[in-house]
Short mmCIF file of C-alpha atoms in Angstrom, two decimals:
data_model
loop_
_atom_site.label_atom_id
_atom_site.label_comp_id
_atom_site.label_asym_id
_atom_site.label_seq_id
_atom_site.Cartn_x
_atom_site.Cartn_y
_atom_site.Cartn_z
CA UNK A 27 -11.49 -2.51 -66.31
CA UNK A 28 -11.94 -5.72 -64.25
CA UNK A 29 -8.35 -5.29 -63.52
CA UNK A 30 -8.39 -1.92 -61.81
CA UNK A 31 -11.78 -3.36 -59.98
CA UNK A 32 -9.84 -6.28 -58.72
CA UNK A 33 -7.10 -4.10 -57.31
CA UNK A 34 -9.63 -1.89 -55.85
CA UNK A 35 -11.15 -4.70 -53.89
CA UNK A 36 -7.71 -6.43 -53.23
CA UNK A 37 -6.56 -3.17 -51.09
CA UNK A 38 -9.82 -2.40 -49.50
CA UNK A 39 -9.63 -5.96 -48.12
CA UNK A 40 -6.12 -5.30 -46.88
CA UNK A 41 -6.94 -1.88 -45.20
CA UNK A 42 -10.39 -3.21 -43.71
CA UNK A 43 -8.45 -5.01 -40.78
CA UNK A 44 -7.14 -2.16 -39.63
CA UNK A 45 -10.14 -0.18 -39.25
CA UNK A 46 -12.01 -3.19 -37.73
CA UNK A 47 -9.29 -3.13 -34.89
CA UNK A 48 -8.86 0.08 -33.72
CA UNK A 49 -9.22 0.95 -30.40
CA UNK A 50 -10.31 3.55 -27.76
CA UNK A 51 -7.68 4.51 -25.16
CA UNK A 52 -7.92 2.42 -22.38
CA UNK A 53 -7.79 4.32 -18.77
CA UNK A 54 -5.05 2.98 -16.74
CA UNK A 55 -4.11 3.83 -12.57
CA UNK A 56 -0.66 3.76 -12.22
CA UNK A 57 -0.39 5.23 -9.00
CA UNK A 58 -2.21 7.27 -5.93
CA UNK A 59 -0.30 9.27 -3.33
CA UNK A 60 -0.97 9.48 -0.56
CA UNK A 61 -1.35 5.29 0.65
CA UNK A 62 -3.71 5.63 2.81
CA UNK A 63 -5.00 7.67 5.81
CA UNK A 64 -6.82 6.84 9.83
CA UNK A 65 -10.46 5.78 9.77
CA UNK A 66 -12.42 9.19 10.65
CA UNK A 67 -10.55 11.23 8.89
CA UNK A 68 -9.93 13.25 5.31
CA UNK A 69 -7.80 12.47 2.74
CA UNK A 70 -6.43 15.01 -0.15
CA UNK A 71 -5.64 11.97 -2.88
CA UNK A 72 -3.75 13.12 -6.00
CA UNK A 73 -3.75 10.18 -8.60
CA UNK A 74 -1.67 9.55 -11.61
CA UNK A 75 -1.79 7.14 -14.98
CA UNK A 76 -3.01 7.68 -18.80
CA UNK A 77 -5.96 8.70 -20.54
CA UNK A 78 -8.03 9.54 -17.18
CA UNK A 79 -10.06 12.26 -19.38
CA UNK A 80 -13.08 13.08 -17.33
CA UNK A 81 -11.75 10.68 -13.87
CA UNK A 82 -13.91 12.66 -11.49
CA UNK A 83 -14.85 9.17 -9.73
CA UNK A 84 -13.11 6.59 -7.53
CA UNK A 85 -14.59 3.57 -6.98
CA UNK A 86 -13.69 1.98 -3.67
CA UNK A 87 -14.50 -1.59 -2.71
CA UNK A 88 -16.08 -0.88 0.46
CA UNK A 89 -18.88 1.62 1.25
CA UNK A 90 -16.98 3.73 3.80
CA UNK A 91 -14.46 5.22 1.49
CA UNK A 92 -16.23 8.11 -0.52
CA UNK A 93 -14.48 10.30 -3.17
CA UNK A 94 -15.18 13.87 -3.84
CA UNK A 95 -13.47 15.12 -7.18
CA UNK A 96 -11.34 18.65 -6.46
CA UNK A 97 -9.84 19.40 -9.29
CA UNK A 98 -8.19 17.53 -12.09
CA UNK A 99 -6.96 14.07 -10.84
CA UNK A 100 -6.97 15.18 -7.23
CA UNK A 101 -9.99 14.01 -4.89
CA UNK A 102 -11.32 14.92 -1.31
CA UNK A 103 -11.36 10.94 0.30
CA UNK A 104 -13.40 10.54 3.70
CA UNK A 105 -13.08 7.94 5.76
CA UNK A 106 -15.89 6.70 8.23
CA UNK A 107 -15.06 6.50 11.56
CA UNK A 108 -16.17 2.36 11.64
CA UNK A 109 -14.34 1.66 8.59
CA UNK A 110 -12.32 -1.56 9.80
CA UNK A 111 -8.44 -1.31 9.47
CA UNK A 112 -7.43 -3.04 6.28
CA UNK A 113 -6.35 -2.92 2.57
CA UNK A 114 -8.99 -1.74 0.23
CA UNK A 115 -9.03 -1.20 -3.73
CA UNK A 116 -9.70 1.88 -5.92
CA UNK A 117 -10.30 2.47 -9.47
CA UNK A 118 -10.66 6.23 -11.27
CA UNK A 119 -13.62 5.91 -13.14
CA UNK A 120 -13.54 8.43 -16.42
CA UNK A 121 -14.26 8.97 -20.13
CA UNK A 122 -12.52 5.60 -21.16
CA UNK A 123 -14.42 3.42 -18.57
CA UNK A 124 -12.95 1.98 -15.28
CA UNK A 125 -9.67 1.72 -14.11
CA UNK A 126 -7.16 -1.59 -12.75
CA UNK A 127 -7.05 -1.07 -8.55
CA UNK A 128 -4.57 0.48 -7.02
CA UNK A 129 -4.76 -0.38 -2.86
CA UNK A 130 -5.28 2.15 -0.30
CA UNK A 131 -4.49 1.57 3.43
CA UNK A 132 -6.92 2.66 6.30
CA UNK A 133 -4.88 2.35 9.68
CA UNK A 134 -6.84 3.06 13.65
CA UNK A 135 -4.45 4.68 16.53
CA UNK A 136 -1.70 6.07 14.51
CA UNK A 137 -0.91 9.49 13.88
CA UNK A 138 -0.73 10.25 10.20
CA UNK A 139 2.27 12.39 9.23
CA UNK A 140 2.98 13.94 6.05
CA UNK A 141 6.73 14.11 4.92
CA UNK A 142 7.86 17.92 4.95
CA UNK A 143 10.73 19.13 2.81
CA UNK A 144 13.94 19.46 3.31
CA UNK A 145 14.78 16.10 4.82
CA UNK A 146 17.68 15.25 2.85
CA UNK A 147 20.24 14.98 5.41
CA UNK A 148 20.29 13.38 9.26
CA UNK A 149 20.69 17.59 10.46
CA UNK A 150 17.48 18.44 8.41
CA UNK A 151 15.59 15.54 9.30
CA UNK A 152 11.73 15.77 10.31
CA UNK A 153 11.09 15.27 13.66
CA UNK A 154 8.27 13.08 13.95
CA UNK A 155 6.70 11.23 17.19
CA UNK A 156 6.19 7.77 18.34
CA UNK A 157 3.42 5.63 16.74
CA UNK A 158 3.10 7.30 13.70
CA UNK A 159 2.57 6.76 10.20
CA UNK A 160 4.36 8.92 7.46
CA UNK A 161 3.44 9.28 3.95
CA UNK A 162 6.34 10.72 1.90
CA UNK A 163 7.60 10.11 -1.48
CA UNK A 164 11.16 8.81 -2.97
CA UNK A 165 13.74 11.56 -3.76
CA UNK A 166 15.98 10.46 -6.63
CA UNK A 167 19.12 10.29 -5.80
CA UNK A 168 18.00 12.07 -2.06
CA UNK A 169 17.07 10.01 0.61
CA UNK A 170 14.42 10.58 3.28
CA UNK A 171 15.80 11.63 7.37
CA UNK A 172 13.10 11.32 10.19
CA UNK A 173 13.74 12.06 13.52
CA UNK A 174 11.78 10.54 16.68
CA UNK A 175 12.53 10.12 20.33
CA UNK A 176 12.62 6.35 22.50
CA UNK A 177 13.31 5.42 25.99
CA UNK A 178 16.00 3.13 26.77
CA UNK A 179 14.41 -0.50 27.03
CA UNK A 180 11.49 0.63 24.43
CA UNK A 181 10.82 -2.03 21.97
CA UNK A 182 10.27 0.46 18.37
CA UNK A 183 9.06 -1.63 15.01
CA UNK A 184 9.77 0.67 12.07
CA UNK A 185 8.18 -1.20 8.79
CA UNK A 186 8.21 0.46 5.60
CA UNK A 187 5.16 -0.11 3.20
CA UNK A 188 5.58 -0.53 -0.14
CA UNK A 189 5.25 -3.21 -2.58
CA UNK A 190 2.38 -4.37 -0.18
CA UNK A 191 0.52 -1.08 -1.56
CA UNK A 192 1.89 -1.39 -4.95
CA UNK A 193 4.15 1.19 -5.42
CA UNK A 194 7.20 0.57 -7.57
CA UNK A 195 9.72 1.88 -4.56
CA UNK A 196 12.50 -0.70 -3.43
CA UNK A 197 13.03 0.80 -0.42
CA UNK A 198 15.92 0.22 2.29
CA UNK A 199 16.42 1.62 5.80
CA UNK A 200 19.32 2.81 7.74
CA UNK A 201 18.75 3.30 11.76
CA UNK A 202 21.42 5.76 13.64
CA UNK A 203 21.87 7.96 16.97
CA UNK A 204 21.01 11.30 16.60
CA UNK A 205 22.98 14.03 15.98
CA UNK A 206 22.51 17.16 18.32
CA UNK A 207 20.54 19.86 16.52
CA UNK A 208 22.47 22.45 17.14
CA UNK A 209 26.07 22.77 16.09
CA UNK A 210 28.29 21.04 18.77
CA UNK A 211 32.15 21.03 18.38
CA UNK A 212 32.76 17.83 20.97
CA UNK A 213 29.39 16.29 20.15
CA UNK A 214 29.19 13.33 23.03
CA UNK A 215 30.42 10.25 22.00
CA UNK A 216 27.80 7.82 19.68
CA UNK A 217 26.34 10.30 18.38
CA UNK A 218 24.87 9.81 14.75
CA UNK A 219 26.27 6.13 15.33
CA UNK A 220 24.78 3.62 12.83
CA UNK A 221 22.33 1.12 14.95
CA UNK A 222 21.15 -1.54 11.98
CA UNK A 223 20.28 -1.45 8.35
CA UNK A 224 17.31 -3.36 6.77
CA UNK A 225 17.17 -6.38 4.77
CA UNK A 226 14.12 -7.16 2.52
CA UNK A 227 11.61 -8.48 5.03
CA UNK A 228 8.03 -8.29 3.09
CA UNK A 229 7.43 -10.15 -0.43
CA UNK A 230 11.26 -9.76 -1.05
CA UNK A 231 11.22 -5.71 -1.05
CA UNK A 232 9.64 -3.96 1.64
CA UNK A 233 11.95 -3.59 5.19
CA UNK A 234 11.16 -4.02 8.45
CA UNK A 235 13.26 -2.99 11.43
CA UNK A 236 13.12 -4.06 14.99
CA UNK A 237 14.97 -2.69 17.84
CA UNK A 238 15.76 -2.05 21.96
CA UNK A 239 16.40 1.42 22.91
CA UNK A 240 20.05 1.30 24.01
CA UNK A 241 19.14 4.27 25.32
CA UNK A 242 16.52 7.74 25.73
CA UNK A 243 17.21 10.03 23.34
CA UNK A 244 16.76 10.61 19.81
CA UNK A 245 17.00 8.18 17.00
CA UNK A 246 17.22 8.57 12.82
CA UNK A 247 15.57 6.50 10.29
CA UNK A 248 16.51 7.19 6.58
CA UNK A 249 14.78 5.77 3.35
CA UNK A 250 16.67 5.56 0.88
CA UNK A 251 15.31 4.20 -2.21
CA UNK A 252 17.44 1.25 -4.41
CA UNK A 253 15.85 2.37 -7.62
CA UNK A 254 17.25 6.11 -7.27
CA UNK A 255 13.41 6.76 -8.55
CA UNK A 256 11.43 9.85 -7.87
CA UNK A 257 8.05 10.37 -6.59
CA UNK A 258 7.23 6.76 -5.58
CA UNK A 259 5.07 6.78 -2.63
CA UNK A 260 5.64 5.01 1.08
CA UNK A 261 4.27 4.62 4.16
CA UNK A 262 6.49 4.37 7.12
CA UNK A 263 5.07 3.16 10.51
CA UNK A 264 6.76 3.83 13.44
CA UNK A 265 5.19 2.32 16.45
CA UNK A 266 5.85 0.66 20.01
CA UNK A 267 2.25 -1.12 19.77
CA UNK A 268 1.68 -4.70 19.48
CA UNK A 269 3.36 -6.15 16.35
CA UNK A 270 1.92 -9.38 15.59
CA UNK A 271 4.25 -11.70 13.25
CA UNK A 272 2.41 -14.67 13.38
CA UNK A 273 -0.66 -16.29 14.10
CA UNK A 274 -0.96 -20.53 15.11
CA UNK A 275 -3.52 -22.21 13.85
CA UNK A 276 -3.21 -19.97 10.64
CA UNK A 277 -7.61 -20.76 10.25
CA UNK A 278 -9.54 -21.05 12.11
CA UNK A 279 -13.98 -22.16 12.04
CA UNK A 280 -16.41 -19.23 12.12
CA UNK A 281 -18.65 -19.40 14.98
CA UNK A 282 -16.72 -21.50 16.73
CA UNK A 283 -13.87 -20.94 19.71
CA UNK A 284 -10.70 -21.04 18.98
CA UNK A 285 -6.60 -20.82 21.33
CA UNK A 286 -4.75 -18.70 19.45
CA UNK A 287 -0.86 -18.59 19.89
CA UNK A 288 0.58 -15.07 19.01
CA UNK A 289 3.98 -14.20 17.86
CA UNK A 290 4.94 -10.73 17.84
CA UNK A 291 6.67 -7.84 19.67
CA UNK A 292 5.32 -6.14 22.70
CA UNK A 293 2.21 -8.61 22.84
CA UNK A 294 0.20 -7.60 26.10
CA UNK A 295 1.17 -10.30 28.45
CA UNK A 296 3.74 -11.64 26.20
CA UNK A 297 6.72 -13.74 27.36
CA UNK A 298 9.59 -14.54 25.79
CA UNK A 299 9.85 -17.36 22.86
CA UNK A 300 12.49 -19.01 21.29
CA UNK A 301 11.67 -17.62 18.47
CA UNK A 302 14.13 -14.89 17.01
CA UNK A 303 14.25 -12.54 14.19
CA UNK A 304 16.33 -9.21 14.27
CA UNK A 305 18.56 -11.10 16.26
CA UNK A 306 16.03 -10.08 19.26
CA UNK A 307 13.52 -12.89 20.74
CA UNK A 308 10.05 -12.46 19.58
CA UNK A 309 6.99 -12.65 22.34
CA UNK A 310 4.49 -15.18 22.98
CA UNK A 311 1.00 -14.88 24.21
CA UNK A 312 -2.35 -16.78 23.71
CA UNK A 313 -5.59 -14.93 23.09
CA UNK A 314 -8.85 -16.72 23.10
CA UNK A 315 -10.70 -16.01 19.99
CA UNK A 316 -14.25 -16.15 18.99
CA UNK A 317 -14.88 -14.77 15.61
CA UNK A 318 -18.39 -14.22 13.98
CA UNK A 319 -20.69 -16.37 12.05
CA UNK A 320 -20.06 -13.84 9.50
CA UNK A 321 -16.19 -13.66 9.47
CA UNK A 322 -16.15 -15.96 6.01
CA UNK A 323 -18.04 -13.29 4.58
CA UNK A 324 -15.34 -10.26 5.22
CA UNK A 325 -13.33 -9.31 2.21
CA UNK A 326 -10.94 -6.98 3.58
CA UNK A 327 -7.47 -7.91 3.49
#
């Protein structure tokens, strides 16, 4: 009898552990499309990741991003007009507690663009306009074809936005002449001419592309993705604005006045540096700067 007790006891103390260590499932974020969206404006945000049973919040870290749930993990974002251009975090908030952040872009003076299917190929490729920002999404083994228009001389940044928004794309891009639209048998010569290709330019991933309109016409970006992944998210900019690229001193004291020296591309009374990148000589300017007592209090990246 004190046997069968001891064995008893012997494998309740062996399957006790177990019990003591299980574990609810614990929510998890893995990704939000689109990246971001323009202060003043809606955003339809579909989100994806495990066990969000019941996510019918998002958390942001900054009070003018508000969340309305739609339907199941799809929300209704609106962004206030003064809600300063930056990075910000969200987290789904559901039956298994609070989420890991995912970051969410809001951008001022760009027009956001969503991609529009099929843009597989340069002759199906969206037509888009200058200084604007397109959310799309990897294609597989598909790339992405978008279409906009330069005048010869105009400086055009195209920077793809990525890993600095933590998606999982790797992406790379390809620049080229357009091809005519509609079928041409002696299309004139250049046309759908490769320009430049990207090299990781951001954190080792993300691509950036800076170039002088040979020309006015039409030009052709394509995205392709190195991962030949699906469904990862992007933002691409496409801009002529001011492109700053650095910033000397890199601090500076609140409250007090500072000389800052800029380097970028099409800097408002820029001049030319000897400073390259692209192969193309980046711009100098100096801007005076005052910033706030209460700069070393912002949080926004």
């Amino acid at each position: 009898m004190k046997t069968i007790v001891l064995s008893v006891m012997v494998s309740l103390c062996i399957l006790w552990p177990d019990s003591v260590h299980a574990q609810l499932p614990l929510i998890r974020l893995d990704r939000i499309t689109p990246l971001g969206g323009k202060a003043g404006s809606d955003v339809t945000l579909d989100i994806a990741g495990r066990d969000l049973e019941d996510a019918k919040t998002l958390h942001f870290d900054h009070a003018g991003l508000k969340a309305i749930w739609l339907k199941d993990r799809q929300f209704k974002v609106s962004i206030a007009a003064d809600t300063p251009q930056g990075t910000y975090e969200v987290r789904a908030v559901g039956r298994f507690g609070i989420s890991g952040a995912r970051l969410f872009s809001v951008q001022r003076g760009l027009t956001e663009v969503a991609e529009k299917e099929p843009n597989d190929e340069p002759m199906t490729a969206q037509v888009v306009l200058m200084n604007c920002v397109i959310n799309a999404t990897s294609d597989n083994n598909a790339d992405d074809f978008f279409r906009f228009p330069a005048k010869k001389g105009e400086r055009v940044t195209i920077d793809c936005f990525a890993f600095r928004l933590d998606s999982q794309m790797v992406p790379m891009l390809t620049l080229s002449t357009a091809q005519p639209l509609a079928p041409n048998p002696s299309p004139p010569r250049g046309e759908g001419r490769m320009l430049m290709q990207s090299k990781p330019y951001y954190h080792r991933t993300d691509p950036f592309l800076d170039f002088v309109a040979p020309a006015d016409g039409d030009f052709v970006v394509r995205v392709h993705d190195m991962t030949f992944r699906g469904g990862l998210p992007y933002r691409l900019v496409i801009s002529n604005r001011p492109h700053i690229e650095q910033v000397y001193p890199m601090a500076v004291v609140p409250g007090e006045k500072s000389a800052l020296t800029l380097l970028g591309r099409n800097l408002p009374g820029g001049k030319k540096s000897a400073w390259k990148t692209h192969e193309e000589p980046l711009e100098q300017a100096t801007w005076e700067f005052n910033p706030a007592a209460h700069a070393a209090r912002l949080t926004a990246f």
